[in-house]
């Protein structure tokens, strides 16, 4: 079996020759990844602008102490008059600063007597005046290609009058679970050997959460012809096909053989990782098949480690998962000479992460309930040993 680090490196080295893009209306692009750089085509603001309500003056006239109110300059109005010696113009937030004015006296700093203002509190030169290009300058790169679009990006692009934006298409991920023992939601159980399928639903949720478009294909019985047809059809209609079950060494584990028979190039099969050592990744042109183990916890962990990076690769995006350092609140027993991903509880206290294993069961790779709670995955390499209270460990957060 392959070293875990090598398998991750192979995933990182995979190339997609044609990442699909499309234009979306600006607000509809929320959650997508930019496929173009956003560069300012103008200065913002274009002209000196008032940052608050007040009176536009020439700073040198502040010493006079009493200025004549020449006119009013509402926001959105074209400038009609200049500030000349001994006068001021009432100006509002967002208004252009009148010619001849370089400073704004706030309303609360003056007293109005008839058509004059009396300056009660002075301000520095240039006070509350937004300079040309304060927000951004013409020609500046504001948002880089590969950025995931959130509300700040939408706001900035709206200010640039960008109504439609080029984004990467989210890859379609076909999901199917294999196993004659599996029951879909709502299907009545007819014998004790049947179990309720959860893998295909948690995978659908993972795909949605991490910016793919799921295609739910449900459960397929352990029949080679049926599985072959299902995977072949899924490969035609999607960018990534993810299966659960059928990749181990049992008599009815057909998936690993079918993937090869469909002409896919196997990137790797079998990794020294716990859980999920029978993981399989294959490629056919710009499409991928990921064969995940059938146990629920195994398929969930390996989906996080191998499926999410492939979804991101189609969008030239950055990893949504990240690793932090944390302190152990109780000992950790290293159980296998493999890379291990162990469910743990994580808390943040006074700027430092802590982990414990309260309520986490030790057993097979089927215990999906270990993923409940404020959970993360404690990461240990195959060369790591058991840990003591207070030791620093690596922990994978789900983003």
XYZ file of C-alpha atoms in Angstrom:
399
model
C 0.000 0.000 0.000
C 1.061 3.557 -0.733
C 2.318 6.031 1.883
C -0.437 8.519 2.716
C 1.724 11.579 1.964
C 2.480 10.240 -1.504
C -1.232 9.772 -2.233
C -1.977 13.378 -1.283
C 0.918 14.588 -3.435
C -0.477 12.618 -6.382
C -3.864 14.280 -5.927
C -2.176 17.696 -5.877
C -0.267 16.863 -9.077
C -3.370 15.871 -11.036
C -4.135 18.311 -13.828
C -7.407 19.291 -15.452
C -6.856 20.619 -18.948
C -10.184 22.335 -19.388
C -11.835 23.929 -16.383
C -15.318 24.981 -17.501
C -16.446 28.586 -16.961
C -19.679 30.538 -17.335
C -21.041 34.042 -16.860
C -23.411 34.608 -13.951
C -25.438 37.583 -12.829
C -23.478 39.216 -10.022
C -25.569 38.143 -7.005
C -26.066 34.645 -8.429
C -22.263 34.256 -8.365
C -22.237 34.059 -4.555
C -20.258 30.970 -3.525
C -18.621 30.500 -6.920
C -14.923 30.968 -7.703
C -13.804 33.855 -9.911
C -12.384 32.877 -13.300
C -11.042 36.352 -14.046
C -9.126 39.130 -12.311
C -11.192 42.127 -11.255
C -9.307 45.347 -12.016
C -10.557 48.853 -11.235
C -11.427 50.813 -14.385
C -11.767 54.098 -12.502
C -10.748 55.852 -9.288
C -13.067 55.614 -6.309
C -13.948 58.286 -5.507
C -13.288 60.044 -8.815
C -13.257 63.459 -7.110
C -12.742 64.742 -3.547
C -15.902 63.828 -1.634
C -17.438 64.690 1.720
C -17.278 61.905 4.324
C -19.946 63.420 6.592
C -22.506 66.207 6.906
C -21.028 69.636 7.498
C -19.708 72.814 5.901
C -17.104 72.872 3.146
C -14.512 75.582 3.737
C -11.070 76.676 2.738
C -8.875 75.726 5.685
C -7.200 79.141 5.769
C -10.608 80.742 6.452
C -11.052 78.827 9.702
C -9.145 81.526 11.543
C -11.871 84.037 10.636
C -14.211 82.142 12.945
C -17.433 83.340 11.246
C -18.239 82.434 7.640
C -21.126 83.318 5.333
C -23.275 80.379 4.150
C -23.202 80.767 0.358
C -25.352 77.766 -0.697
C -26.325 74.135 -0.081
C -24.727 71.187 -1.900
C -26.911 68.016 -1.619
C -25.458 64.575 -2.399
C -25.896 63.655 -6.055
C -26.101 67.262 -7.213
C -23.774 68.822 -9.739
C -21.503 71.476 -8.285
C -22.863 74.970 -8.976
C -20.808 77.308 -6.804
C -17.250 77.570 -5.544
C -16.093 78.311 -2.026
C -14.530 81.766 -2.069
C -12.838 83.697 0.715
C -14.962 84.087 3.840
C -17.739 81.742 2.708
C -18.779 78.109 3.148
C -21.174 75.712 1.437
C -23.347 73.287 3.400
C -22.327 69.829 2.160
C -23.658 66.345 2.905
C -22.211 62.843 3.173
C -21.293 61.636 -0.308
C -21.446 65.091 -1.906
C -18.629 66.292 -4.116
C -16.456 68.842 -2.341
C -17.006 72.282 -3.894
C -14.091 73.834 -5.747
C -12.087 76.079 -3.450
C -12.813 73.916 -0.376
C -10.284 71.550 1.146
C -11.784 70.867 4.604
C -15.167 69.937 6.069
C -16.363 71.328 9.411
C -18.899 68.891 10.981
C -22.363 70.259 11.753
C -21.821 69.654 15.471
C -18.732 71.921 15.450
C -20.609 75.059 14.449
C -23.462 77.306 15.517
C -25.734 78.802 12.854
C -26.802 82.452 13.095
C -28.952 83.550 10.189
C -26.932 83.058 7.018
C -23.614 82.613 8.869
C -21.862 79.880 10.824
C -19.743 80.407 13.903
C -16.940 77.878 14.256
C -16.949 76.507 17.811
C -14.349 73.751 17.375
C -11.602 73.710 14.751
C -10.513 70.668 12.728
C -7.276 69.761 10.909
C -6.812 70.649 7.246
C -8.456 68.071 4.980
C -10.738 66.820 7.734
C -13.515 64.467 6.550
C -12.612 64.804 2.879
C -12.263 61.561 0.901
C -9.343 61.929 -1.480
C -9.397 60.722 -5.081
C -8.742 56.954 -5.145
C -9.186 56.505 -1.368
C -11.234 53.339 -1.935
C -9.300 52.117 -4.966
C -7.209 53.544 -7.784
C -7.736 52.991 -11.499
C -5.762 49.985 -12.752
C -5.467 48.326 -9.336
C -6.070 44.569 -9.049
C -8.915 44.371 -6.542
C -9.971 40.708 -6.587
C -7.756 37.935 -7.916
C -8.852 35.089 -10.140
C -9.405 32.016 -7.945
C -11.131 33.961 -5.151
C -14.350 32.493 -3.791
C -17.066 35.129 -4.137
C -18.644 36.307 -0.895
C -20.643 39.426 -0.031
C -17.620 41.825 0.070
C -16.581 40.785 -3.441
C -20.133 41.309 -4.684
C -20.188 44.790 -3.179
C -16.893 45.799 -4.762
C -17.904 44.436 -8.178
C -21.219 46.280 -7.961
C -19.300 49.515 -7.360
C -17.425 48.757 -10.596
C -20.741 48.318 -12.473
C -20.013 44.636 -13.130
C -23.431 43.087 -13.732
C -22.194 39.674 -14.916
C -19.015 37.935 -13.808
C -17.019 35.004 -15.168
C -16.833 32.079 -12.743
C -15.719 28.468 -12.768
C -18.534 25.975 -13.057
C -19.004 23.817 -10.007
C -18.199 20.216 -10.930
C -21.038 17.724 -11.051
C -20.385 14.862 -8.638
C -22.329 11.641 -9.223
C -22.846 9.670 -6.000
C -23.749 6.007 -5.730
C -23.468 3.412 -2.986
C -23.052 -0.290 -3.674
C -24.268 -3.127 -1.474
C -27.202 -5.538 -1.545
C -27.689 -4.922 2.164
C -28.415 -1.192 1.737
C -31.861 0.337 2.119
C -32.787 3.779 0.798
C -34.644 6.284 2.963
C -38.254 5.295 3.401
C -37.832 1.735 2.126
C -39.217 -0.887 4.503
C -36.761 -3.340 6.076
C -37.644 -6.974 5.275
C -34.818 -8.854 7.026
C -32.319 -8.285 9.810
C -29.312 -8.246 7.477
C -30.436 -5.035 5.787
C -29.008 -1.698 6.924
C -30.050 1.862 6.218
C -27.832 3.641 3.714
C -26.223 6.835 4.984
C -23.093 7.124 2.831
C -24.795 8.518 -0.261
C -26.569 11.187 1.805
C -23.556 12.356 3.771
C -21.592 12.496 0.509
C -24.319 14.603 -1.080
C -24.103 16.955 1.894
C -20.287 17.136 1.654
C -20.466 17.912 -2.078
C -22.978 20.718 -1.469
C -21.013 22.143 1.461
C -17.741 22.200 -0.451
C -18.990 23.731 -3.709
C -19.817 20.827 -5.947
C -23.124 20.010 -7.637
C -24.324 16.608 -6.398
C -26.065 14.063 -8.628
C -27.644 11.552 -6.260
C -27.883 8.082 -7.842
C -28.799 6.134 -4.720
C -27.963 2.505 -3.901
C -27.115 -0.351 -6.290
C -27.108 -4.037 -5.404
C -23.931 -6.121 -5.651
C -24.452 -7.091 -9.273
C -21.500 -6.462 -11.578
C -23.562 -5.690 -14.674
C -25.780 -3.201 -12.822
C -22.824 -1.482 -11.184
C -20.958 -1.300 -14.503
C -23.913 0.337 -16.237
C -24.464 2.784 -13.373
C -20.829 3.902 -13.165
C -20.526 4.162 -16.966
C -23.663 6.314 -17.196
C -22.545 8.442 -14.239
C -19.170 9.050 -15.866
C -20.912 10.368 -18.989
C -23.065 12.822 -17.027
C -20.658 14.108 -14.388
C -17.142 15.365 -13.733
C -16.490 13.169 -10.704
C -18.043 9.825 -9.838
C -17.805 8.843 -6.198
C -18.794 5.350 -5.068
C -18.907 3.722 -1.644
C -18.292 0.029 -1.105
C -16.913 -2.561 -3.502
C -13.234 -1.575 -3.321
C -12.045 -4.113 -0.750
C -11.089 -7.753 -1.398
C -14.408 -9.565 -0.928
C -16.183 -11.789 -3.445
C -18.738 -9.053 -4.206
C -16.353 -6.077 -4.306
C -16.754 -5.330 -8.012
C -16.107 -1.569 -8.151
C -12.315 -1.766 -8.213
C -12.410 -4.090 -11.243
C -15.147 -2.165 -13.061
C -13.183 1.074 -12.853
C -10.306 -0.534 -14.720
C -12.619 -2.238 -17.229
C -14.134 1.136 -18.133
C -10.731 2.268 -19.384
C -9.880 4.535 -16.480
C -6.269 5.076 -15.470
C -5.792 4.146 -11.819
C -3.969 6.923 -9.994
C -3.599 4.768 -6.889
C -5.333 1.918 -5.059
C -4.693 1.310 -1.381
C -3.161 3.793 1.046
C -1.660 3.321 4.495
C -4.383 5.316 6.227
C -6.841 4.583 9.033
C -9.709 4.663 8.279
C -10.090 4.015 4.574
C -7.061 2.037 3.439
C -8.870 0.618 0.366
C -9.405 4.081 -1.179
C -9.107 4.106 -4.979
C -8.724 7.100 -7.317
C -8.842 6.827 -11.111
C -8.856 9.297 -14.007
C -10.343 9.285 -17.491
C -9.384 12.380 -19.475
C -10.665 15.285 -17.352
C -12.966 13.113 -15.258
C -12.359 11.226 -12.034
C -13.706 8.214 -10.193
C -13.159 7.898 -6.458
C -13.904 4.515 -4.910
C -14.484 4.982 -1.186
C -14.796 2.237 1.443
C -18.254 1.152 2.505
C -18.042 1.834 6.242
C -19.655 5.197 7.027
C -16.831 6.766 9.031
C -14.233 5.556 6.514
C -16.096 6.937 3.520
C -16.674 10.271 5.269
C -13.032 10.781 6.229
C -11.681 9.734 2.837
C -14.208 11.980 1.083
C -12.898 14.924 3.096
C -9.297 14.057 2.242
C -9.612 13.087 -1.434
C -12.960 14.252 -2.851
C -12.862 17.861 -1.652
C -9.447 18.592 -3.252
C -10.754 17.301 -6.589
C -13.878 19.473 -6.365
C -11.613 22.455 -5.686
C -9.305 21.528 -8.564
C -12.130 22.017 -11.089
C -12.523 25.583 -9.826
C -8.874 26.516 -9.305
C -9.891 27.180 -5.713
C -8.137 27.098 -2.367
C -8.581 24.376 0.232
C -11.573 24.798 2.520
C -9.962 22.480 5.085
C -7.036 23.565 7.199
C -4.849 22.162 9.943
C -4.157 23.821 13.294
C -2.100 22.929 16.344
C -3.925 21.946 19.521
C -3.153 20.690 23.035
C -4.336 17.318 24.263
C -6.584 17.380 27.329
C -6.269 13.599 27.642
C -3.865 10.936 26.349
C -4.093 9.652 22.774
C -3.328 6.021 21.979
C -1.783 5.446 18.552
C -3.412 2.232 17.300
C -1.907 1.619 13.859
C 1.319 2.187 12.004
C -0.538 4.231 9.439
C -1.626 7.817 8.990
C -4.611 8.099 11.320
C -7.542 10.507 11.313
C -9.248 10.243 14.686
C -12.480 12.036 15.557
C -12.037 14.387 18.510
C -13.803 17.263 20.231
C -12.168 20.649 19.697
C -12.523 23.818 21.758
C -10.909 27.240 21.536
C -9.949 28.838 24.852
C -7.992 32.090 25.184
C -6.681 31.798 21.655
C -5.524 28.178 21.920
C -7.144 24.999 20.610
C -7.688 21.983 22.888
C -8.861 18.479 22.020
C -10.400 15.598 23.960
C -12.224 12.384 23.110
C -15.225 12.519 25.432
C -18.072 10.482 23.933
C -15.936 9.209 21.040
C -16.124 5.425 20.729
C -13.226 3.132 19.867
C -14.245 0.411 17.432
C -14.751 -0.229 13.739
C -14.731 2.358 10.958
C -18.531 2.268 10.874
C -19.120 4.578 13.879
C -20.434 7.664 12.115
C -21.790 9.133 15.363
C -18.176 9.943 16.267
C -18.529 12.839 13.799
C -21.251 14.513 15.879
C -20.566 17.506 18.096
C -17.898 20.187 17.835
C -15.734 17.723 15.974
C -12.405 17.791 14.175
C -9.924 15.105 13.116
C -6.711 14.539 15.032
C -3.963 13.830 12.486
C -1.060 11.474 13.167
C 1.461 10.102 10.683
C 2.450 6.457 10.454
C 5.673 7.297 12.322
C 3.922 9.026 15.231
C 3.539 7.358 18.622
C 1.000 7.702 21.418
C 0.614 11.165 22.984
C 0.327 12.473 26.530
C -1.772 15.194 28.145
C -0.439 18.615 27.107
C 1.257 17.381 23.930
C 0.775 19.472 20.808
C -0.991 17.670 17.964
C -2.199 18.503 14.455
C -5.945 18.782 13.999
C -7.893 19.067 10.735
C -10.752 21.590 10.822
C -13.619 21.329 8.343
C -13.800 25.022 7.442
